[in-house]
Short mmCIF file of C-alpha atoms in Angstrom, two decimals:
data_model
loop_
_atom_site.label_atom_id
_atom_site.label_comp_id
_atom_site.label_asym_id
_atom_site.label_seq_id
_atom_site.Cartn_x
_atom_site.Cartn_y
_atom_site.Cartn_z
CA UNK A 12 16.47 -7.55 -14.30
CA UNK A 13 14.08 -4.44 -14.78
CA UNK A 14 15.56 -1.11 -13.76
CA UNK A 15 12.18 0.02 -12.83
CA UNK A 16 11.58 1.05 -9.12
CA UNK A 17 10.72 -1.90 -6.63
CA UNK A 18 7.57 -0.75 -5.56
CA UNK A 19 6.31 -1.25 -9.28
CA UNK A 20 6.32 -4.59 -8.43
CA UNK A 21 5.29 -4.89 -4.59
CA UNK A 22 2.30 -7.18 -4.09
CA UNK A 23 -0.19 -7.56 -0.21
CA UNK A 24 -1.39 -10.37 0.83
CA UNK A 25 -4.73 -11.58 0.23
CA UNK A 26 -4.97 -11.19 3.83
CA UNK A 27 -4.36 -7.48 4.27
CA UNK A 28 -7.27 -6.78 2.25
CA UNK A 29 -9.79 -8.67 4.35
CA UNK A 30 -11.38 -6.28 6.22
CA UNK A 31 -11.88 -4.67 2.90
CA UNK A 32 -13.64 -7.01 1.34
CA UNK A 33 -15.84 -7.88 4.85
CA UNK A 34 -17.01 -4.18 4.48
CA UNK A 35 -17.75 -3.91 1.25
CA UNK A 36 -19.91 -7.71 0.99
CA UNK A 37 -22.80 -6.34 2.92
CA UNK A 38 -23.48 -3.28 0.56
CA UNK A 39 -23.53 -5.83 -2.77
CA UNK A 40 -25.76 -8.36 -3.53
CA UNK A 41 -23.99 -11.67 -3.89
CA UNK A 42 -23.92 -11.37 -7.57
CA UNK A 43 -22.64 -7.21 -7.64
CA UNK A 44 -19.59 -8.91 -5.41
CA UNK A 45 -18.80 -11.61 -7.31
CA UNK A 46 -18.88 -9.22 -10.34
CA UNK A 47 -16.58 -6.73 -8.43
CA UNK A 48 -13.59 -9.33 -7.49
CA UNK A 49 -14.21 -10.75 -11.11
CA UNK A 50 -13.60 -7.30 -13.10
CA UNK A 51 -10.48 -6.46 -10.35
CA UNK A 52 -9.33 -10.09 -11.53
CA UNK A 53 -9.67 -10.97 -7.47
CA UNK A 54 -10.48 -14.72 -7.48
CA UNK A 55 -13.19 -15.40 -5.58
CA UNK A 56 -11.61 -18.90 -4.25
CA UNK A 57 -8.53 -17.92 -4.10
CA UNK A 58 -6.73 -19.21 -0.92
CA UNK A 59 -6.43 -16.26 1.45
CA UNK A 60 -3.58 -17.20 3.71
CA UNK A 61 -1.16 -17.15 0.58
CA UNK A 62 -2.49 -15.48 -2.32
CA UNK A 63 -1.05 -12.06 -3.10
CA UNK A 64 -2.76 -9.30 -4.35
CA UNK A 65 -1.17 -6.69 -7.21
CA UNK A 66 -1.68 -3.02 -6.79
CA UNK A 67 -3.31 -2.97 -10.03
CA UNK A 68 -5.93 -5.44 -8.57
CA UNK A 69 -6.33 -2.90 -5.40
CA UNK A 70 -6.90 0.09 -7.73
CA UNK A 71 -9.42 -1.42 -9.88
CA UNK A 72 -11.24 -2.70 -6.86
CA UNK A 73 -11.50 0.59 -5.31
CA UNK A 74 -12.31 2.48 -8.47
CA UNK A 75 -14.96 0.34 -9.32
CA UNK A 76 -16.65 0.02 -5.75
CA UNK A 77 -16.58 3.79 -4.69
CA UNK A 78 -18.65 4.26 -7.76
CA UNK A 79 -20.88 1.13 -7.89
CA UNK A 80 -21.82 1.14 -4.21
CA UNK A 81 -22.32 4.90 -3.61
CA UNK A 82 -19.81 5.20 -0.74
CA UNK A 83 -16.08 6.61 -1.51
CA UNK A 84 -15.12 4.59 1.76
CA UNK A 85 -17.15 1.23 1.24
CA UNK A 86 -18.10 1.01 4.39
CA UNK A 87 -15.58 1.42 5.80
CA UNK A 88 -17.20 3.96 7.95
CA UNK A 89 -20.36 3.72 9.82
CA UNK A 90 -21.82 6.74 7.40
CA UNK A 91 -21.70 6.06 3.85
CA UNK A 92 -18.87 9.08 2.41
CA UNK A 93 -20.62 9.64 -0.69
CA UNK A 94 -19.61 10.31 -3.99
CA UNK A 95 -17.24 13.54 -4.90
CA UNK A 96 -16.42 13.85 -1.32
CA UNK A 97 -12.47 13.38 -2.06
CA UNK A 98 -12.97 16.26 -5.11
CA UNK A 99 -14.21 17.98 -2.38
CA UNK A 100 -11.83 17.41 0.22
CA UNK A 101 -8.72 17.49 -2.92
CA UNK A 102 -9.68 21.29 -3.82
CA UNK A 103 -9.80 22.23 0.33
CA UNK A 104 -6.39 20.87 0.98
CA UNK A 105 -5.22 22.41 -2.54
CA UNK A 106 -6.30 26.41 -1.05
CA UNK A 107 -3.75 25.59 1.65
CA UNK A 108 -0.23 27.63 2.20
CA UNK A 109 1.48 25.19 3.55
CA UNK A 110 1.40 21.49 4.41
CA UNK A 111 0.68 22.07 8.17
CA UNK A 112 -2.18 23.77 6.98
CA UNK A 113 -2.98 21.18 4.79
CA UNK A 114 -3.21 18.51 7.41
CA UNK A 115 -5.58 20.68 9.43
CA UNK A 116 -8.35 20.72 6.81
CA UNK A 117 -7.62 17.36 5.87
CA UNK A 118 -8.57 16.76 9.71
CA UNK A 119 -11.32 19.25 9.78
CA UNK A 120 -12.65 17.52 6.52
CA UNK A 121 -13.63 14.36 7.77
CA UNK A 122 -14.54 15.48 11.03
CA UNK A 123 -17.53 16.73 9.65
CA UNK A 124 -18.18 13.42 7.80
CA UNK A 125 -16.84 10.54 10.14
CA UNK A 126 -19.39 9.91 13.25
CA UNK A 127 -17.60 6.97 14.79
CA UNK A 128 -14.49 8.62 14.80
CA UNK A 129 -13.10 12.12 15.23
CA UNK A 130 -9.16 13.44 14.26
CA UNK A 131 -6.94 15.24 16.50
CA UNK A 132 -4.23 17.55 15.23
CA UNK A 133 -1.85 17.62 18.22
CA UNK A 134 1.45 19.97 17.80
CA UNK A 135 4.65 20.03 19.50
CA UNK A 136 7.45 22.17 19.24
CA UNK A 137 9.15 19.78 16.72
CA UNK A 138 5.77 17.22 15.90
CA UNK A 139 2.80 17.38 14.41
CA UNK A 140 0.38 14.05 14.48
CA UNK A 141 -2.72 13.20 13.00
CA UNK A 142 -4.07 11.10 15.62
CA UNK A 143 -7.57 9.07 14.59
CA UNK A 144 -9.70 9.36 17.77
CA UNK A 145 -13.17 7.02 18.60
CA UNK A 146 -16.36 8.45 19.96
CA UNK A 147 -17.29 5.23 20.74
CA UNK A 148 -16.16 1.28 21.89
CA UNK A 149 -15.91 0.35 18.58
CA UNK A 150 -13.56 -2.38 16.96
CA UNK A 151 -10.85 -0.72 14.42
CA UNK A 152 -11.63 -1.39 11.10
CA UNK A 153 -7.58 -2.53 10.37
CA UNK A 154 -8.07 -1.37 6.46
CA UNK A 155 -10.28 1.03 6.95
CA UNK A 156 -7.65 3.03 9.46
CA UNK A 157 -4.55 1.94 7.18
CA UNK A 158 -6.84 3.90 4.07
CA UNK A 159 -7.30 7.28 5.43
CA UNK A 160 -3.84 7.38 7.15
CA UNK A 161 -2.37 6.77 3.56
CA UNK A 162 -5.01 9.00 2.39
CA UNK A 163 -3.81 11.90 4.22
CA UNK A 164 0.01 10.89 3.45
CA UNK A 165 -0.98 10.67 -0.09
CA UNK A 166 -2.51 14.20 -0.82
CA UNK A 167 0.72 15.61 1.60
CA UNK A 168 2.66 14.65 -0.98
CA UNK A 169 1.01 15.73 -3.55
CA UNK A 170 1.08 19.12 -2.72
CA UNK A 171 4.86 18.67 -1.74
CA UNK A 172 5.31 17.11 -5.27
CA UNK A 173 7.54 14.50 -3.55
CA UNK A 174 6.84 11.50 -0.68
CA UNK A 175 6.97 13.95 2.79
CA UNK A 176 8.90 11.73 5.23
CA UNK A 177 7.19 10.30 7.75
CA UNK A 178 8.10 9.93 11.45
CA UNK A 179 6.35 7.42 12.72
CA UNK A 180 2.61 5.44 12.13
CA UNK A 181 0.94 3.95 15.50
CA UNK A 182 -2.08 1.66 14.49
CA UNK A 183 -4.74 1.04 17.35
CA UNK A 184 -5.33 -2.80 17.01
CA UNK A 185 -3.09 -5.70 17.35
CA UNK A 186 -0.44 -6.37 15.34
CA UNK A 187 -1.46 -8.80 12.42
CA UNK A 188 -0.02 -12.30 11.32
CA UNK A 189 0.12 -9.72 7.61
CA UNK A 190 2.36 -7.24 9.12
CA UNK A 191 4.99 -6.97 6.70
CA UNK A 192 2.86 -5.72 4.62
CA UNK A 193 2.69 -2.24 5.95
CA UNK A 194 6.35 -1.72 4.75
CA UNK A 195 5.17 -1.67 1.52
CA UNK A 196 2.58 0.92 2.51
CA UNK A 197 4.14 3.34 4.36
CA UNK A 198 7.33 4.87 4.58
CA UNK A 199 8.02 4.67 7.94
CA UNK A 200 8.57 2.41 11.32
CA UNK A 201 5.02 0.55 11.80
CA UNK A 202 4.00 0.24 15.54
CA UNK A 203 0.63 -1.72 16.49
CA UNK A 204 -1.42 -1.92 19.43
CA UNK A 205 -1.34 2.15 20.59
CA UNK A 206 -3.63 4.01 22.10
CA UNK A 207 -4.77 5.81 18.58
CA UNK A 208 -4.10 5.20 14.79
CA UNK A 209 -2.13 8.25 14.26
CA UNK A 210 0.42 9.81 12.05
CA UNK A 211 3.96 11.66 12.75
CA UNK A 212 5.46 13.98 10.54
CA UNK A 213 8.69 16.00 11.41
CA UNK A 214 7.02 19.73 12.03
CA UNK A 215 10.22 21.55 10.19
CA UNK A 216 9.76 18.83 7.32
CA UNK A 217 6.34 20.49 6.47
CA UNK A 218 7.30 22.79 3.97
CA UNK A 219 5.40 25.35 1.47
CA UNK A 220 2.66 23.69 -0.84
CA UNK A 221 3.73 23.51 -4.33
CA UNK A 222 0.69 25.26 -6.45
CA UNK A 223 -1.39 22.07 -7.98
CA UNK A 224 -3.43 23.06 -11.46
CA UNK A 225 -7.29 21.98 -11.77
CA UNK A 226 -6.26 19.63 -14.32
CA UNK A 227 -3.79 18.17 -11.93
CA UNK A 228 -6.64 17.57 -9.34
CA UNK A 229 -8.46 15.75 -11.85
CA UNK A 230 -5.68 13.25 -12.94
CA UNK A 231 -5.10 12.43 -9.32
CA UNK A 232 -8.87 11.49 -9.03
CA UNK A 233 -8.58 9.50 -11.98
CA UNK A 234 -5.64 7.48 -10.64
CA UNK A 235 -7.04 7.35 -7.04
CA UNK A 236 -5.47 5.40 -5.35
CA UNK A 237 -2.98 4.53 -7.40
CA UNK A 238 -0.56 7.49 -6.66
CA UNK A 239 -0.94 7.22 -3.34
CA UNK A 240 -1.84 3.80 -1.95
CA UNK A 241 2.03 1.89 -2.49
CA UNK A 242 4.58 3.98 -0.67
CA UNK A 243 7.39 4.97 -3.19
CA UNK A 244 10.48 5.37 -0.99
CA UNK A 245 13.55 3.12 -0.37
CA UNK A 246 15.74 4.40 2.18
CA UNK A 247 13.24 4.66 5.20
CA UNK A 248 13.99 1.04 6.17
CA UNK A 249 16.85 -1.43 5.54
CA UNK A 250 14.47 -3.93 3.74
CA UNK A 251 13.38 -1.55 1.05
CA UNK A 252 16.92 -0.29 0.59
CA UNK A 253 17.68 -3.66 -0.21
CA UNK A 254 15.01 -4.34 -1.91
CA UNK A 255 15.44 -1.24 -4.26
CA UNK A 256 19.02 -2.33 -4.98
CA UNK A 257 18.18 -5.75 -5.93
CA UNK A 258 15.65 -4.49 -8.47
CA UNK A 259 18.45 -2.76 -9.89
CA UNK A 260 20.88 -5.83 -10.48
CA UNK A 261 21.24 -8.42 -12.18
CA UNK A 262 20.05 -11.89 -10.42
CA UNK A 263 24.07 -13.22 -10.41
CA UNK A 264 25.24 -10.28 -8.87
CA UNK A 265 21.42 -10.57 -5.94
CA UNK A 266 24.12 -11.57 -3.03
CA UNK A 267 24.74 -10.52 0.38
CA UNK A 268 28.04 -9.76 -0.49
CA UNK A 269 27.45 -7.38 -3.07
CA UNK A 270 24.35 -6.00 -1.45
CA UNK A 271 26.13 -5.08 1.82
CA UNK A 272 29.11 -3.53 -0.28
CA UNK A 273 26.24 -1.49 -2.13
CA UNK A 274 24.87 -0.38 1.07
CA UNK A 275 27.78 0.51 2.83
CA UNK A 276 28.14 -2.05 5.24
CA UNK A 277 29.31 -5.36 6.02
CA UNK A 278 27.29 -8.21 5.32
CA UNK A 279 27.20 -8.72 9.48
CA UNK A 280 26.08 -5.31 10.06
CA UNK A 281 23.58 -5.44 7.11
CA UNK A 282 21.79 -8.97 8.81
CA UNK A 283 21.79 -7.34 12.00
CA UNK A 284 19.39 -4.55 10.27
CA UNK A 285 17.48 -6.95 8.48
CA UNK A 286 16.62 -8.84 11.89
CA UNK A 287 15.95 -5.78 13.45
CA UNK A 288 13.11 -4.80 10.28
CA UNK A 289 12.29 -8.55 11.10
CA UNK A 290 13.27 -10.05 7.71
CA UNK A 291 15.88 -11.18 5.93
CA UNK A 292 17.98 -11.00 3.09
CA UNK A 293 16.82 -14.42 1.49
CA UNK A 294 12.97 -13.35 2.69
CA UNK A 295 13.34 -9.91 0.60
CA UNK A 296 14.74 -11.71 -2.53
CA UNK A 297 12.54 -14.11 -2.61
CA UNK A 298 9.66 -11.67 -1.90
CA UNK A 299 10.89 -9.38 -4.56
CA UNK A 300 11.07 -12.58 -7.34
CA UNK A 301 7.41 -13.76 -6.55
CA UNK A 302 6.29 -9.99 -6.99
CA UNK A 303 7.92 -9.50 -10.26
CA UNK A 304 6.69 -13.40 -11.60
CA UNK A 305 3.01 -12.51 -10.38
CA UNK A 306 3.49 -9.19 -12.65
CA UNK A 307 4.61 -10.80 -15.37
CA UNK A 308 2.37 -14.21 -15.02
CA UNK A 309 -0.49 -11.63 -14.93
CA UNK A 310 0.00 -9.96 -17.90
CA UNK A 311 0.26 -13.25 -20.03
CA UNK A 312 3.20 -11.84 -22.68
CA UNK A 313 5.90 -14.27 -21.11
CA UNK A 314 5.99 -17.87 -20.78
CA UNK A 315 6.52 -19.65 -17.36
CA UNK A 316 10.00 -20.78 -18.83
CA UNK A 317 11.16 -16.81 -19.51
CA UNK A 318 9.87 -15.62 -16.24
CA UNK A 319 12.01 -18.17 -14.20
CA UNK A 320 14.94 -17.14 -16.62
CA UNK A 321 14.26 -13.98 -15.60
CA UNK A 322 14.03 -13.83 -11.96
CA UNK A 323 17.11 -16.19 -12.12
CA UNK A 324 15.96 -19.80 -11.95
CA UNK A 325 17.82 -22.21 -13.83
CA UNK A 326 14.90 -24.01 -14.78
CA UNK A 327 10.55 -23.79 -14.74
CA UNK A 328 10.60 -26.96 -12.33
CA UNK A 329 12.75 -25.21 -10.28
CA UNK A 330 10.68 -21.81 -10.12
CA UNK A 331 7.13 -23.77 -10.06
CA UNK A 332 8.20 -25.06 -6.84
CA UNK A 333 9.39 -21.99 -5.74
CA UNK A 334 6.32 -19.78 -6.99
CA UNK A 335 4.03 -22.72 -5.21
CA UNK A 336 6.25 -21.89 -1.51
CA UNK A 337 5.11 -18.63 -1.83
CA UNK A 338 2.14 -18.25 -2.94
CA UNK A 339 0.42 -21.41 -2.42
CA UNK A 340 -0.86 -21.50 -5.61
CA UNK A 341 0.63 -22.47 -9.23
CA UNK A 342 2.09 -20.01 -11.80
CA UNK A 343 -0.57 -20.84 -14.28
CA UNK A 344 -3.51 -19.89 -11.32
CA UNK A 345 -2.05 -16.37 -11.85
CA UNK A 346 -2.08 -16.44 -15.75
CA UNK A 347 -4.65 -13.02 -16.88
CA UNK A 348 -6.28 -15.20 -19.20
CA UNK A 349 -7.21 -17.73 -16.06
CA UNK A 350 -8.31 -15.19 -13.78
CA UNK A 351 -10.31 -13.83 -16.16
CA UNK A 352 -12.13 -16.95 -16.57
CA UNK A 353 -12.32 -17.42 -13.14
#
């Protein structure tokens, strides 16, 4: 098995992106849109309560629609946010002395750009939250509100050259049928249907800004989102504790046995804290196998027969079956080569 870091390998489903691609339709022409899922090797027709989507696929997306449509956000907002505005809003937060200070003119930043909503910085004596407030009855954009939440996480860490823990993330719409997902986006417990989106950080775990170079400013740019989207840390929750310590073993050693022994516990103890992140062991292994097959299927340089091998099937039939349960679609609908043609 690789020994590369889980979330190199986490995968959304088709259905947390949704809202996403709802916002962004109505500011292409039929044929701009097709073109845009094409090039970000999103299929079109692909079946949305099962398909999965690759961060690769989320990166190329963005990077090619902030540009193509004008609007950083992609209407996301009500006002367009148009191009350069996170160069702009990069080299404010980079002046900063410290990461309090950092998450004020993030705040103060898109206050003077967002109409239908405002932030809030509110401050305790041990809390600071970034609380996402509406000037308006207006319906929460669920993708839209995950963004600028992982926006603001994202560029805190980047100053803090490492992922600053996070306390807590309230989201102000119901919880969704897609809400494991937000594990693999942020690194922290997910709570839905609040009062405001809003994010807690730990006020004595905001720390100094490390000094970030112009050329370092530009490479995150580049990579937008990539270094920022996928949350990178495995000990906030049981799951991706588990999940970082399967991608670190071999498939005949991927038991709860060993995984509890691992994690310091017993294997009781360790399915009581998997129920409690409601999941469970079998759920996270088999989640972690479909994301590293769809990896591999995508880039085309291993047959179906070594991927099963890999992940630990005995045999293709075996994983086809498998890969079908999850997905709902065949390992060859995820070939490069396929969705390229598509």
């Amino acid at each position: 098995m690789t020994s590369a870091s889980s979330p190199l390998y986490s995968t959304v489903s088709r259905q947390f992106i949704a809202d996403w691609l709802d916002a962004l339709r109505p500011l292409c022409t039929g044929d701009q849109f097709a073109s845009l899922l094409q090039r970000s090797e999103l299929l079109v027709g692909q079946n949305l309560p099962h398909g999965r989507v690759t961060l690769d696929q989320i990166v190329c997306l963005y990077q090619l629609a902030a540009v193509e449509t004008g609007d950083e956000m992609m209407g996301l907002w009500s006002r367009p946010i148009r191009p350069r505005a996170l160069q702009h809003l990069l080299t404010s937060v980079r002046e900063a002395t410290s990461l309090s200070s950092a998450l004020y003119r993030f705040s103060t930043f898109w206050n003077l750009l967002l109409d239908d909503y405002q932030f809030d910085l509110v401050e305790t004596h041990t809390t600071v939250q970034l609380r996402l407030m509406p000037q308006a009855d207006r319906t929460a954009q669920r993708f839209g509100h995950m963004l600028i939440l992982k926006l603001a996480h994202g560029l805190m860490s980047w100053l803090a050259r490492y992922e600053v823990p996070v306390q807590a993330v309230d989201f102000a719409f119901a919880r969704p049928a897609f809400d494991e997902d937000y594990a693999v986006i942020f690194p922290a417990p997910v709570t839905f249907d609040c009062d405001a989106t809003a994010l807690s950080f730990d006020l004595a775990a905001l720390g100094p800004v490390q000094v970030r170079s112009a050329d370092d400013l530009d490479f995150f740019l580049h990579n937008a989102p990539r270094d920022w989207i996928f949350t990178r840390s495995s000990d906030h929750t049981q799951s991706l504790r588990l999940r970082a310590f399967l991608s670190q073993t071999g498939w005949e050693h991927a038991n709860l046995t060993a995984a509890a022994r691992a994690m310091h516990m017993t294997p009781r103890t360790l399915i009581r804290k998997l129920e409690a992140d409601g999941t469970s062991f079998q759920s996270i292994k088999d989640g972690l196998r479909r994301d590293i097959a769809i990896r591999h299927l995508q880039t085309g340089q291993s047959s179906v027969e070594g991927i099963a091998q890999m992940i630990g099937f005995s045999s293709a039939a075996s994983f086809h079956k498998a890969f079908h349960r999850w997905t709902g679609n065949t390992p060859g609908s995820y070939r490069k080569r396929q969705d390229a043609e598509g």
